[in-house]
Coordinates of N, CA, C and O in Angstrom, one line a residue:
M68 N 73.6 79.0 105.2 CA 74.0 80.1 104.3 C 75.1 81.2 105.0 O 74.9 81.7 105.9
T69 N 76.2 81.5 104.4 CA 77.1 82.1 105.0 C 76.7 83.7 104.4 O 76.1 83.6 103.1
I70 N 77.1 84.5 105.1 CA 77.1 85.9 104.7 C 78.2 86.5 104.0 O 79.2 86.5 104.8
K71 N 78.2 86.8 102.8 CA 79.5 87.5 102.0 C 79.9 88.6 102.8 O 78.8 89.6 102.7
K72 N 81.1 88.9 102.9 CA 81.3 90.2 103.4 C 81.8 90.9 102.2 O 82.2 90.5 101.4
K73 N 81.5 92.1 102.2 CA 81.9 93.3 101.4 C 83.3 93.5 101.5 O 84.0 93.5 102.6
P74 N 84.0 93.5 100.6 CA 85.3 93.3 100.4 C 86.0 94.7 100.8 O 85.5 95.7 100.4
Y75 N 86.7 95.1 101.6 CA 87.5 96.0 102.1 C 88.5 96.7 101.2 O 89.3 95.8 100.6
K76 N 88.3 98.0 101.2 CA 89.1 98.5 99.8 C 90.1 98.9 100.8 O 90.0 100.3 101.7
R77 N 91.3 98.5 100.5 CA 92.6 99.3 101.5 C 92.9 100.0 100.1 O 93.0 100.4 99.1
T78 N 93.7 101.3 100.9 CA 94.6 102.5 100.4 C 95.8 102.1 100.1 O 96.1 102.5 98.7
R79 N 96.3 101.0 100.7 CA 97.7 100.7 99.8 C 97.2 99.0 99.5 O 97.7 98.5 100.3
Q80 N 97.4 98.8 98.4 CA 97.0 97.6 97.7 C 98.1 96.8 97.3 O 98.0 95.2 97.5
I81 N 99.2 97.1 97.6 CA 100.6 96.5 97.1 C 101.3 96.5 98.4 O 101.7 97.2 99.3
T82 N 101.8 95.1 98.7 CA 102.9 94.5 99.5 C 104.3 94.5 98.8 O 104.6 94.2 97.8
V83 N 105.3 95.4 99.7 CA 106.3 95.0 99.3 C 107.4 94.4 100.2 O 107.5 95.0 101.5
S84 N 108.2 93.9 99.7 CA 109.2 93.1 100.9 C 110.4 92.9 100.2 O 111.0 93.0 99.1
F85 N 111.3 93.0 101.2 CA 112.7 93.0 100.8 C 113.9 92.8 101.6 O 113.2 92.4 102.9
R86 N 115.2 92.2 101.5 CA 115.8 91.5 102.6 C 116.8 92.7 102.8 O 117.7 93.8 102.0
V87 N 117.2 92.8 104.4 CA 118.5 93.3 104.8 C 119.4 92.7 105.6 O 118.8 91.7 105.9
N88 N 120.4 93.3 105.8 CA 121.1 92.6 106.8 C 121.1 92.8 107.8 O 120.1 93.8 108.3
E89 N 121.7 92.2 109.3 CA 121.3 92.5 110.5 C 121.6 94.3 110.9 O 120.9 94.5 111.4
E90 N 122.6 94.7 110.3 CA 123.0 95.9 110.9 C 121.9 96.7 110.1 O 121.5 97.8 111.1
E91 N 121.2 96.8 108.9 CA 120.3 97.5 108.1 C 118.7 97.4 109.1 O 118.3 98.3 109.3
Q92 N 118.9 96.4 109.8 CA 117.8 95.8 110.4 C 117.5 96.4 111.7 O 116.9 97.0 112.1
E93 N 118.8 96.4 112.6 CA 118.6 97.3 113.7 C 118.8 98.6 113.7 O 118.1 99.0 114.5
I94 N 119.5 99.1 112.7 CA 119.1 100.4 112.2 C 117.7 100.8 111.9 O 117.3 101.8 112.6
L95 N 117.1 100.5 111.3 CA 115.9 100.4 110.6 C 114.8 100.4 111.9 O 113.9 101.3 112.3
N96 N 114.8 99.6 112.9 CA 114.3 99.3 114.1 C 114.3 100.2 115.0 O 113.2 101.1 115.6
R97 N 115.4 100.7 115.3 CA 115.8 101.7 116.2 C 115.6 103.0 115.8 O 114.8 103.8 116.5
K98 N 115.7 103.7 114.4 CA 115.1 104.6 113.7 C 113.6 105.0 113.7 O 112.8 106.2 114.3
A99 N 112.8 103.6 113.8 CA 111.2 103.8 113.4 C 110.8 104.0 114.7 O 109.7 104.9 114.9
A100 N 111.6 103.4 115.7 CA 111.0 103.7 117.0 C 111.4 104.6 117.8 O 110.2 105.3 118.3
L101 N 112.7 105.4 117.4 CA 112.5 106.9 118.0 C 111.7 107.6 117.3 O 111.6 108.7 117.8
S102 N 111.4 107.8 116.4 CA 110.4 108.5 115.3 C 108.9 108.3 115.8 O 108.3 109.3 115.8
G103 N 108.9 107.4 116.4 CA 107.2 107.2 117.0 C 106.3 106.7 115.7 O 105.5 106.5 116.2
L104 N 106.9 106.4 114.7 CA 106.3 106.3 113.5 C 106.2 104.4 113.8 O 107.5 104.0 114.0
T105 N 105.4 103.8 112.5 CA 105.5 102.3 112.4 C 106.7 102.5 111.4 O 107.0 103.1 110.8
K106 N 107.0 101.0 111.3 CA 108.4 100.9 110.5 C 107.6 101.4 108.7 O 108.4 101.9 107.9
Q107 N 106.6 101.0 108.5 CA 106.0 101.1 107.2 C 105.7 102.8 107.1 O 106.3 103.3 105.9
D108 N 105.4 103.6 107.7 CA 105.4 104.8 107.8 C 106.6 105.7 107.6 O 106.8 106.6 106.7
Y109 N 107.5 105.2 108.4 CA 109.0 105.7 108.6 C 109.8 105.5 107.0 O 110.1 106.3 106.8
L110 N 109.5 104.2 106.5 CA 109.8 104.5 105.2 C 109.3 104.9 104.2 O 109.9 105.1 103.3
I111 N 108.2 105.1 104.2 CA 107.1 105.6 102.8 C 107.9 107.1 103.2 O 108.3 108.0 102.2
H112 N 108.1 107.4 104.4 CA 108.6 109.0 104.3 C 109.9 109.3 104.0 O 110.1 110.0 103.6
C113 N 110.6 108.1 104.4 CA 112.0 108.1 103.8 C 112.3 108.0 102.5 O 113.0 108.9 101.8
I114 N 111.6 107.1 101.7 CA 111.4 107.1 100.3 C 111.0 108.4 99.5 O 111.5 108.7 98.8
T115 N 109.9 109.2 100.3 CA 109.4 110.0 99.5 C 109.7 111.4 100.1 O 109.3 112.6 99.4
Q116 N 110.6 111.3 100.5 CA 111.6 112.5 101.4 C 110.8 113.3 101.8 O 111.1 114.7 101.9
R117 N 109.8 113.0 102.6 CA 108.7 114.0 103.2 C 109.4 114.2 104.7 O 109.9 113.2 105.5
D118 N 108.9 115.5 105.2 CA 109.4 115.7 106.4 C 108.2 115.1 107.3 O 107.1 114.8 106.9
Y119 N 108.9 114.7 108.9 CA 107.5 114.7 109.7 C 108.2 114.4 110.8 O 109.2 115.7 111.1
V120 N 107.0 115.0 111.7 CA 107.5 115.6 112.8 C 107.3 114.5 114.1 O 106.4 113.6 114.3
I121 N 108.3 114.5 115.1 CA 108.9 113.9 116.0 C 107.9 114.3 117.2 O 108.5 115.5 117.8
D122 N 106.8 114.1 117.9 CA 106.0 114.6 119.2 C 106.7 113.8 120.5 O 106.7 112.9 120.7
G123 N 107.5 114.5 121.1 CA 108.6 114.4 122.5 C 107.3 114.0 123.4 O 107.9 113.2 124.3
R124 N 105.9 113.9 123.7 CA 105.1 113.8 124.5 C 104.4 112.6 124.2 O 103.7 112.1 124.8
N125 N 104.6 112.1 122.8 CA 104.3 110.7 122.6 C 104.9 109.5 123.5 O 106.1 109.6 123.5
T126 N 104.2 108.6 124.3 CA 104.7 107.8 125.4 C 105.6 106.5 124.4 O 106.5 106.4 124.9
R127 N 105.4 106.3 123.3 CA 106.2 105.4 122.1 C 107.5 106.0 122.0 O 108.5 105.1 121.7
V128 N 107.4 107.5 121.5 CA 108.8 108.3 121.4 C 109.7 108.1 123.2 O 110.8 107.6 122.7
Q129 N 109.0 108.4 123.8 CA 109.5 108.6 125.1 C 110.1 106.8 125.7 O 111.4 106.4 126.2
K130 N 109.5 106.1 125.3 CA 109.8 104.7 125.7 C 111.0 104.3 125.1 O 111.8 103.7 125.3
A131 N 111.1 104.4 123.7 CA 112.1 104.2 122.7 C 113.4 105.0 123.4 O 114.6 104.5 123.1
I132 N 113.4 106.6 123.3 CA 114.1 107.2 123.6 C 114.9 106.6 125.1 O 116.1 106.4 125.0
S133 N 114.0 106.2 126.0 CA 114.6 105.5 127.3 C 115.5 104.3 126.8 O 116.4 103.7 127.7
K134 N 114.9 103.4 126.2 CA 115.4 102.1 125.6 C 116.6 102.6 125.2 O 117.7 101.7 125.5
Q135 N 116.9 103.2 124.3 CA 118.0 103.5 123.3 C 119.3 103.9 124.4 O 120.3 103.8 124.3
I136 N 118.8 104.8 125.4 CA 119.8 105.7 126.2 C 120.1 104.4 127.1 O 121.5 104.4 127.4
N137 N 119.2 103.7 127.2 CA 119.7 102.4 128.4 C 120.7 101.5 127.8 O 122.0 100.8 128.2
E138 N 120.4 101.3 126.0 CA 121.5 100.2 125.4 C 122.7 101.3 125.5 O 123.6 100.5 125.2
F139 N 122.8 102.5 125.3 CA 124.1 103.1 125.1 C 124.7 102.9 126.2 O 126.1 103.2 126.1
I140 N 124.3 103.4 127.6 CA 124.7 102.5 128.6 C 125.3 101.6 129.0 O 126.3 101.6 129.4
E141 N 125.0 100.6 128.7 CA 125.5 99.3 128.2 C 126.4 99.1 127.6 O 127.6 98.7 128.1
L142 N 126.4 100.1 126.1 CA 127.7 99.8 125.4 C 128.6 100.6 125.8 O 129.7 100.2 125.5
L143 N 128.4 101.7 126.7 CA 129.6 102.3 126.9 C 130.5 101.3 128.2 O 131.5 101.9 128.3
K144 N 129.4 100.9 128.9 CA 130.2 100.2 129.8 C 130.9 98.9 129.5 O 132.3 98.5 129.9
K145 N 130.6 98.3 128.0 CA 131.3 97.5 127.5 C 132.5 98.0 126.6 O 133.7 97.7 126.7
Q146 N 132.2 99.1 125.9 CA 133.5 99.4 125.6 C 133.5 101.3 125.7 O 132.7 101.9 125.1
S147 N 134.6 101.7 126.3 CA 134.2 102.9 127.2 C 134.9 103.9 126.0 O 134.6 105.5 126.2
F148 N 135.6 103.7 124.8 CA 135.8 104.3 123.7 C 134.8 104.4 122.7 O 134.7 103.3 122.0
I149 N 134.5 105.7 122.2 CA 133.6 105.6 120.7 C 134.1 105.3 119.7 O 133.4 104.8 118.7
K150 N 135.3 105.5 119.7 CA 136.2 105.1 118.1 C 136.0 103.5 118.1 O 135.8 102.9 117.1
D151 N 136.0 102.9 119.2 CA 135.3 101.6 119.1 C 134.2 101.0 118.7 O 133.9 99.5 118.4
W152 N 133.4 101.9 118.8 CA 131.8 101.7 118.7 C 131.5 101.1 117.0 O 132.4 101.9 115.9
E153 N 130.7 101.0 116.4 CA 130.2 100.1 115.1 C 129.3 101.5 114.7 O 128.9 102.2 115.7
C154 N 129.6 101.7 113.2 CA 128.8 102.7 112.9 C 127.8 102.8 113.0 O 126.7 104.0 112.9
K155 N 126.8 102.0 113.2 CA 125.3 101.8 113.4 C 124.9 102.5 114.4 O 123.9 103.2 114.8
D156 N 125.4 102.0 115.5 CA 125.6 102.8 116.8 C 125.8 104.5 116.9 O 125.0 104.7 117.5
I157 N 126.8 104.5 116.1 CA 127.1 106.0 116.0 C 125.9 106.7 115.5 O 125.3 108.0 115.8
E158 N 125.5 106.2 114.1 CA 124.7 106.9 113.5 C 123.1 107.0 114.1 O 122.4 107.9 114.2
V159 N 122.9 105.9 115.0 CA 121.5 105.9 115.8 C 121.8 107.0 117.0 O 120.7 107.7 117.6
L160 N 122.9 107.1 117.7 CA 123.1 108.1 118.8 C 123.0 109.4 118.1 O 122.4 110.2 118.9
E161 N 123.3 109.9 116.8 CA 123.5 110.9 116.3 C 122.1 111.3 116.1 O 121.7 112.6 116.7
Y162 N 121.1 110.4 115.8 CA 119.8 110.3 115.7 C 119.1 110.9 117.1 O 118.0 112.0 117.2
L163 N 119.7 110.2 118.1 CA 118.8 109.9 119.1 C 119.1 111.7 119.9 O 118.2 112.2 120.3
L164 N 120.4 111.9 119.8 CA 120.8 113.4 120.5 C 119.9 114.2 119.6 O 119.6 115.3 120.4
K165 N 119.8 114.3 118.5 CA 118.9 115.2 117.7 C 117.8 115.5 118.1 O 116.7 116.5 118.3
I166 N 116.9 114.5 118.2 CA 115.7 114.3 119.0 C 115.7 114.8 120.2 O 114.9 115.7 120.5
I167 N 116.5 114.3 121.4 CA 116.7 115.3 122.6 C 116.8 116.5 122.9 O 115.7 117.3 123.8
I168 N 117.6 116.8 122.0 CA 117.8 118.6 122.0 C 116.5 119.2 121.6 O 116.5 120.1 122.0
S169 N 116.2 118.8 120.4 CA 114.7 119.1 119.8 C 113.7 119.1 121.0 O 112.8 120.6 120.9
I170 N 113.6 118.1 121.8 CA 112.8 118.1 122.4 C 113.0 118.8 123.8 O 111.8 119.5 124.4
K171 N 114.0 119.2 123.9 CA 114.4 120.2 125.5 C 113.9 121.5 125.2 O 113.5 122.2 125.9
K172 N 114.3 121.8 123.5 CA 113.9 123.1 123.1 C 112.6 123.8 123.2 O 111.8 124.6 123.1
G173 N 111.9 122.5 122.4 CA 110.3 122.4 122.5 C 109.6 121.3 122.6 O 110.4 120.2 123.2
A174 N 108.5 120.8 122.0 CA 107.9 119.6 122.2 C 107.7 118.7 121.1 O 107.7 117.7 121.4
Q175 N 108.6 119.2 120.0 CA 108.3 118.6 118.6 C 109.7 118.8 118.2 O 110.0 120.0 118.2
I176 N 109.9 118.3 117.0 CA 111.1 117.9 116.4 C 110.7 117.7 115.0 O 109.9 116.8 114.7
K177 N 110.8 118.4 113.8 CA 110.7 118.1 112.4 C 111.9 117.7 112.0 O 112.9 118.2 112.0
V178 N 111.8 116.4 111.3 CA 112.9 115.7 110.7 C 112.6 115.9 109.2 O 111.8 115.9 108.8
E179 N 114.0 116.8 108.6 CA 113.7 116.9 107.4 C 114.7 115.9 106.2 O 115.8 115.7 106.9
M180 N 114.2 115.3 105.6 CA 114.6 113.9 105.4 C 115.7 114.5 104.0 O 115.1 115.2 103.3
E181 N 116.4 114.0 104.4 CA 118.0 114.4 103.4 C 118.1 112.7 102.8 O 118.3 111.8 103.1
P182 N 118.6 112.8 101.1 CA 118.7 111.7 100.5 C 120.2 111.6 101.2 O 121.2 111.9 101.4
R183 N 120.2 110.2 101.3 CA 121.4 109.2 101.7 C 122.7 109.1 100.4 O 122.0 109.3 99.4
Q184 N 123.6 109.2 101.1 CA 124.9 109.1 99.8 C 125.6 107.8 100.0 O 125.4 107.0 100.8

């Protein structure tokens, strides 16, 4: 005799999937990692234009910052002129610098979501 499990009531019952190109995927992965949020939470904050706080003391955020800085160091070794960089790299670098400056001033950064144009 098997015991029936009580069905788990999820708060988010709908699954959404969509396609992106490699550049968009890389930007999404990098920005979500830097925010310290999961991709799901990052995207929900983006589409609802809700502000979120990045905690500079969070180890996930610190690891992501360290990883991104190392990637930019390698990129600078390959392409010494920033004008030769792809837009995705510049966008992530801008986001990274904003986080680092805010962490230096305090421990948290409030990211205000702006609609993309």
